[in-house]
Structures are given as C-alpha cells and as structure tokens.
XYZ file of C-alpha atoms in Angstrom:
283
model
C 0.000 0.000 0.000
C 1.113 2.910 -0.842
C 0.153 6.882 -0.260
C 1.476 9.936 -2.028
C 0.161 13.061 -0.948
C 1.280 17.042 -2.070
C 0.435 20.426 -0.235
C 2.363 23.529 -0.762
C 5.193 21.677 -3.065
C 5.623 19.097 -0.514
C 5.554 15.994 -1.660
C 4.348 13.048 1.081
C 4.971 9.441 0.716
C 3.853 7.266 2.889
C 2.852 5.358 5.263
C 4.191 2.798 2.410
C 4.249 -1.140 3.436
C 5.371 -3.784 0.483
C 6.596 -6.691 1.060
C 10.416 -6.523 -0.555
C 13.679 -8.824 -0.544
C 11.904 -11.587 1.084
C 10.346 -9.440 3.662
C 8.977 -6.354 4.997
C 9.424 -2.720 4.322
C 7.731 0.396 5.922
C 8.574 3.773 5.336
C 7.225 7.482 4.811
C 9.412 9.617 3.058
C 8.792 14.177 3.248
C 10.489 15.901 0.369
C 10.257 19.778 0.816
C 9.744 22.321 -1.612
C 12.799 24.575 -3.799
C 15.685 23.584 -5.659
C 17.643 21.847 -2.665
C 14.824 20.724 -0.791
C 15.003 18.975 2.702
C 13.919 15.245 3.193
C 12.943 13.194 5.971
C 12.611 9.778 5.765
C 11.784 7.031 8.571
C 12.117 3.261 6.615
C 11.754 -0.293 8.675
C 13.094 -3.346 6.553
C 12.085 -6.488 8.446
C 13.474 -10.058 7.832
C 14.756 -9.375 4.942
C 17.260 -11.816 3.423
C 20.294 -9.704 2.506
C 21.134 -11.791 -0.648
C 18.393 -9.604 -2.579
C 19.423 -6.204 -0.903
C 22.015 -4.053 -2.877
C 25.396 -3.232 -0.891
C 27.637 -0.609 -0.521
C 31.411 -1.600 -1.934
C 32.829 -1.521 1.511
C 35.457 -3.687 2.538
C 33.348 -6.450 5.221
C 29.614 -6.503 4.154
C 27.223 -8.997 4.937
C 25.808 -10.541 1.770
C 23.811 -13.107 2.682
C 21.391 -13.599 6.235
C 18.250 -12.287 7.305
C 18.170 -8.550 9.069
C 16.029 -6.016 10.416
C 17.124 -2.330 9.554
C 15.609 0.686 11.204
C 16.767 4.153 9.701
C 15.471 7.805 10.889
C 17.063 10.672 9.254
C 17.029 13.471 7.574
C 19.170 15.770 4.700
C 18.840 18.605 2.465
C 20.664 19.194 -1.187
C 20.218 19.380 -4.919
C 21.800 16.112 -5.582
C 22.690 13.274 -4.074
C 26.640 14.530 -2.941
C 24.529 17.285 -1.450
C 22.371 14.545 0.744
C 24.824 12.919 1.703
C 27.505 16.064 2.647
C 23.846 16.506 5.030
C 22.858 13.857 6.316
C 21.905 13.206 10.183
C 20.132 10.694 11.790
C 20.794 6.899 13.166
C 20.798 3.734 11.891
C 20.165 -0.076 13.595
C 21.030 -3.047 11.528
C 20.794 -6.602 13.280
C 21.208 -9.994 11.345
C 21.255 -13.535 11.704
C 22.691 -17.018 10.107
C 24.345 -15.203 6.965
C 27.976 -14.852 5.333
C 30.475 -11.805 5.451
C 32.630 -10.918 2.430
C 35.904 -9.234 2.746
C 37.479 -11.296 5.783
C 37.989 -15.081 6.557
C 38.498 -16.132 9.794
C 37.131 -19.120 10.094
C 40.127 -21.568 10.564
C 42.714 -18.613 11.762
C 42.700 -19.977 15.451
C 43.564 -23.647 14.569
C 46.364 -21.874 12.077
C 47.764 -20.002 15.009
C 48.644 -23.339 16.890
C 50.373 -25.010 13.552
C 52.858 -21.638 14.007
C 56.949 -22.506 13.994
C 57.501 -19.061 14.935
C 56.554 -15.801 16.120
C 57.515 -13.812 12.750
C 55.008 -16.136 11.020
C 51.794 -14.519 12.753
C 52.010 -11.217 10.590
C 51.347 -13.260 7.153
C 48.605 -15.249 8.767
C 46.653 -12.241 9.625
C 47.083 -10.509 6.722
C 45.617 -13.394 4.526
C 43.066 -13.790 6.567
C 41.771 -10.026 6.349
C 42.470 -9.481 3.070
C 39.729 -11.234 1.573
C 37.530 -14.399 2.101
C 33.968 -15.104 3.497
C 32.810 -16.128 7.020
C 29.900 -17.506 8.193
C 28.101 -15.300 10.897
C 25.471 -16.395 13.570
C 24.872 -12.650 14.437
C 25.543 -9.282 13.753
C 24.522 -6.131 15.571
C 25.754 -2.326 14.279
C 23.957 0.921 15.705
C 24.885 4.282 13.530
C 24.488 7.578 14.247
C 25.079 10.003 11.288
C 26.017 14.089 11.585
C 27.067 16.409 8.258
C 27.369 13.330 6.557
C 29.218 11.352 8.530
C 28.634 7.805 10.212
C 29.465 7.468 13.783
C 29.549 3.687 14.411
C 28.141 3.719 18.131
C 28.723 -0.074 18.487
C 29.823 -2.503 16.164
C 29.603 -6.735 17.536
C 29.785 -9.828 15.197
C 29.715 -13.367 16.258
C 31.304 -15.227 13.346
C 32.611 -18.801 12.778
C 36.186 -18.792 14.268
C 35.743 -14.934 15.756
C 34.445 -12.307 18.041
C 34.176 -8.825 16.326
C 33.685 -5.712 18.069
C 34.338 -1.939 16.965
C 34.001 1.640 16.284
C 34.987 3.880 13.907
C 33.856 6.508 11.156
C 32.245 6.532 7.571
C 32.211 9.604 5.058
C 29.651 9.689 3.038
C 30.277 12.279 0.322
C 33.850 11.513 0.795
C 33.540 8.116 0.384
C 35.796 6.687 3.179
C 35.622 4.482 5.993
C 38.367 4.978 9.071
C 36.910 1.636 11.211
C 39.180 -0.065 14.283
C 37.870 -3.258 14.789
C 38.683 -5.539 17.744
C 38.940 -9.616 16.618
C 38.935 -12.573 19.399
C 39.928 -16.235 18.012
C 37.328 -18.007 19.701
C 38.833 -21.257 19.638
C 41.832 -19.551 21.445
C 40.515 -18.035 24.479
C 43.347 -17.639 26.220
C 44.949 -15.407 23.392
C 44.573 -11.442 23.574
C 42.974 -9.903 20.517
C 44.237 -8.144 17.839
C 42.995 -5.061 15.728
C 41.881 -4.571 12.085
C 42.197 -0.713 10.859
C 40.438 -0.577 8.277
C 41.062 2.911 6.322
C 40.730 4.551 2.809
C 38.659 4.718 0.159
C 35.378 1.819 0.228
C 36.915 0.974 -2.959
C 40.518 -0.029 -2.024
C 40.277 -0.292 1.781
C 43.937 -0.594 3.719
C 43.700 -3.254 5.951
C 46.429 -3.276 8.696
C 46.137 -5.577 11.300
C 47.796 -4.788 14.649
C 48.599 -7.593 16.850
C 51.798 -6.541 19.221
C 50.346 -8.484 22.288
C 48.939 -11.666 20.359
C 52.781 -11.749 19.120
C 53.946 -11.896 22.286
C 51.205 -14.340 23.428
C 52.597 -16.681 20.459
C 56.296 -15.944 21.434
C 55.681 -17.571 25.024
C 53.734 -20.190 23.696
C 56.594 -21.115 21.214
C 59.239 -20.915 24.117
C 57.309 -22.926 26.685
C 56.217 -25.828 23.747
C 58.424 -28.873 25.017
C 61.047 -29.715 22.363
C 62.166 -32.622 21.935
C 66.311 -33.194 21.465
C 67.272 -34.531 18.216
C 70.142 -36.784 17.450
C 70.823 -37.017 14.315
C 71.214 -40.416 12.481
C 75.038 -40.707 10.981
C 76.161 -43.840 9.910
C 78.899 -45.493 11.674
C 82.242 -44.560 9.837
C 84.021 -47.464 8.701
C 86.473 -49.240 10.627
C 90.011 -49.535 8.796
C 90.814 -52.982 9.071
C 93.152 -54.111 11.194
C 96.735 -55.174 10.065
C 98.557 -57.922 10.854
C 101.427 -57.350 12.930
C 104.550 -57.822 10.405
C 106.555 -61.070 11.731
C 109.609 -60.554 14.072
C 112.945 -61.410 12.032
C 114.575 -64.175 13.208
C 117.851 -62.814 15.134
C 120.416 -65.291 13.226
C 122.631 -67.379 14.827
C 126.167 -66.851 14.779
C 127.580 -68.664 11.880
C 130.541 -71.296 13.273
C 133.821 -69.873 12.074
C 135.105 -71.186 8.529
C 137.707 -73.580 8.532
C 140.931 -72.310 8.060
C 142.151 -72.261 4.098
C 145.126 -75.407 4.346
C 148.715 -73.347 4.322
C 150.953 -73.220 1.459
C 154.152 -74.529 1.541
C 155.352 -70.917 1.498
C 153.201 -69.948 4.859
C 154.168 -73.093 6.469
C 158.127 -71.794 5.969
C 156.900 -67.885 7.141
C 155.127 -69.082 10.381
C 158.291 -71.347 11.061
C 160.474 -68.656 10.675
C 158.004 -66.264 12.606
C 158.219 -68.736 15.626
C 161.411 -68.903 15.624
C 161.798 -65.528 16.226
C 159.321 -65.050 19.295
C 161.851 -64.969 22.144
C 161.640 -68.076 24.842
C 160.222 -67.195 28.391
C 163.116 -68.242 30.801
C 162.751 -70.227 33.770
C-alpha cells in the first residue's frame, strides 16, 4: 500500500508497506519544496534476506542472512553529494545465520597453533583479512550520522572462528571508511585480541592488522612448547681394518767360524820362521 500526498510543493509518501527482498518494508518519506529541498525519511526493513538487498562496496559486508534495519534521518541538497555532505540521523542493523565478504576467519585460530615461529603470525593475519567469506550467527551495528558522517556507536559480530567488536567513522560524500575493529579467536581463548584498521577509500580499503600483544602471546607459547632433542642419524664410519702385525725377524745365529784355508808350503816356511823368532820365556 502505498500513499502519495502534495500540499504547498511538498511531496508526502507514505505510510508505504510492500513486502520486498523476502520481507517487509515500511517507510514514509517528506520531500520539501525549492531547488535543494530537505527530506525526511523514517524506513523499517524487516526479515529481509540480505542476498536480494544491494550493498555498498565496503570492505566487510554482509551478503547473505536475514536482518532487520531501522533508519530515521534526515538531509537537504540538490543532488545526491549534497544529501549525503547533510545527512543526520541513526541507523540499527541486526542480522542472523548469513555470510560476510571481505574477511575469513574461520580456521585462523587452529592456524595459530600449527605456528613454527613468532615472525610467522604477521602473514597469517594478513591473509586472513584481506579477503575471504565467514559464516556469521549474528551481527549487531547501531549508527548515528552528523554532516554526513557515520558514527559507528557499536559494532559486535559473532562469526565462525571470531568475536568482532568496533568503532569507527564513515564519510559519506567523501567516500571513506576509518573503522578499528577488535577480533577474538574463539577457539583460542586464552589469546589477547588483535585489531583490524580498516582505512581509505570503500573501494581499495587498507587493511592493517595490529597484533603486538597476540605476538607476544605466540612468542611464550613457542618458548614454553616442550622440544624434543634430536640426534641425528650418521652412519657409523668405517672401521680400517686391522693389520697384521709384520713377523719378528729371526735374530740369526752366529755362523761357526770357517775352517781355516790349508797353508801353502810358502806360509808353512813364514810361520816357522816367525816362531822362531818369538823370544823363549826363561825359567
């Protein structure tokens, strides 16, 4: 059903109810008179499933899941930069049993135990916040919007492998987002978070995660994991083989003397002669 009504060059819309992406929507929308007139607009969407509903390119959005959105606010301008430069109002989003695009989380706790080393948790994050879907059970994010600015009043998530709270900022006519969000590995409860800026244009986000104290969480784990000592297998070197001892020579025996060479007739005469000349011993 739907009412339009005009008086005085405002135009009224509204109450409106259709039923619309599966669900629910209510709404009136006041658009005032002149060339940059002022609207008002109060819309309800209820369960509807988020597949259907178009999305903003930001860098975690919920694409699938059914919500409930409640928005009051109002803006004035000739175009839609101007609407958004002035917009104020809030904003109440709540969802259930869906999937988030931008960040996967899902298995990140059971990675963090498979870690060798501390300098290894950096990478890990990083791939798992630079992309990736994860289921969600429930999401809850209350807005409050000034001059065209978002102020995220509270920002919770319960996800498969994570806890997500946060706060942060989003410019409308500027197109930026300047979000801190706080991540808990559920299936590590005993670790300390770590934080997800998420800054820059919608389009190319710059996500830096920050995770000093989960670092040094991992660090003591790492130095208190038992280690076992290695010995390393080497192959017995061979043994050279042994030698024989070389035999002992035989000391020889002394050879008997040779028997004297027979004496010639002229040796017999010398040592006859020689005889006679050794002098007798007397008495």
């Amino acid at each position: 059903m739907l009412g339009v009504r005009s008086r005085d060059g405002t135009l009224n819309i509204g109450p409106a109810r259709a039923r619309a992406f599966g669900g629910e929507v209510d709404g009136t929308v006041t658009v005032g008179p002149g060339a940059a007139p002022m609207v008002n607009a109060s819309v309800a969407l209820t369960n509807v499933d988020l597949e259907g509903v178009p999305t903003l390119p930001w860098a975690v959005v919920p694409v699938s899941g059914h919500a409930t959105l409640r928005a009051d606010f109002t803006s004035q301008g000739a175009n839609e930069r101007e609407l958004a430069a002035n917009a104020a109002g809030t904003l109440t989003l709540a969802a259930t049993d869906g999937m988030l695009r931008g960040i996967g989380l899902a298995e990140t706790g059971e990675q963090l135990d498979r870690l060798k080393d501390v300098a290894e948790l950096p990478d890990l994050l990083v791939a798992a916040t630079n992309g990736g879907q994860t289921v969600f059970s429930k999401l809850e994010l209350s807005l409050r919007a000034a001059d065209g600015v978002l102020g995220v009043q509270s920002l919770a998530v319960q996800m498969e492998g994570a806890a997500v709270t946060g706060g942060g900022t989003v410019d409308l006519p500027r197109r930026r987002a300047a979000l801190d969000l706080t991540v808990a590995l559920v299936q590590q409860p005993d670790a300390p978070p770590f934080t997800l800026e998420l800054s820059g244009p919608w389009e190319q986000t710059r996500r830096q995660p920050r995770s000093r104290e989960l670092q040094a969480y991992v660090a003591r784990r790492l130095a208190s994991r038992p280690v076992g000592v290695l010995v390393p297998t080497v192959a017995p070197r061979p043994e050279a083989p042994v030698q024989p001892p070389e035999p002992v020579a035989a000391t020889p025996e002394p050879l008997p003397p040779a028997p004297e060479a027979p004496l010639t007739p002229f040796e017999q005469q010398m040592r006859g002669f020689l005889q006679g000349l050794t002098p007798s011993t007397g008495r």
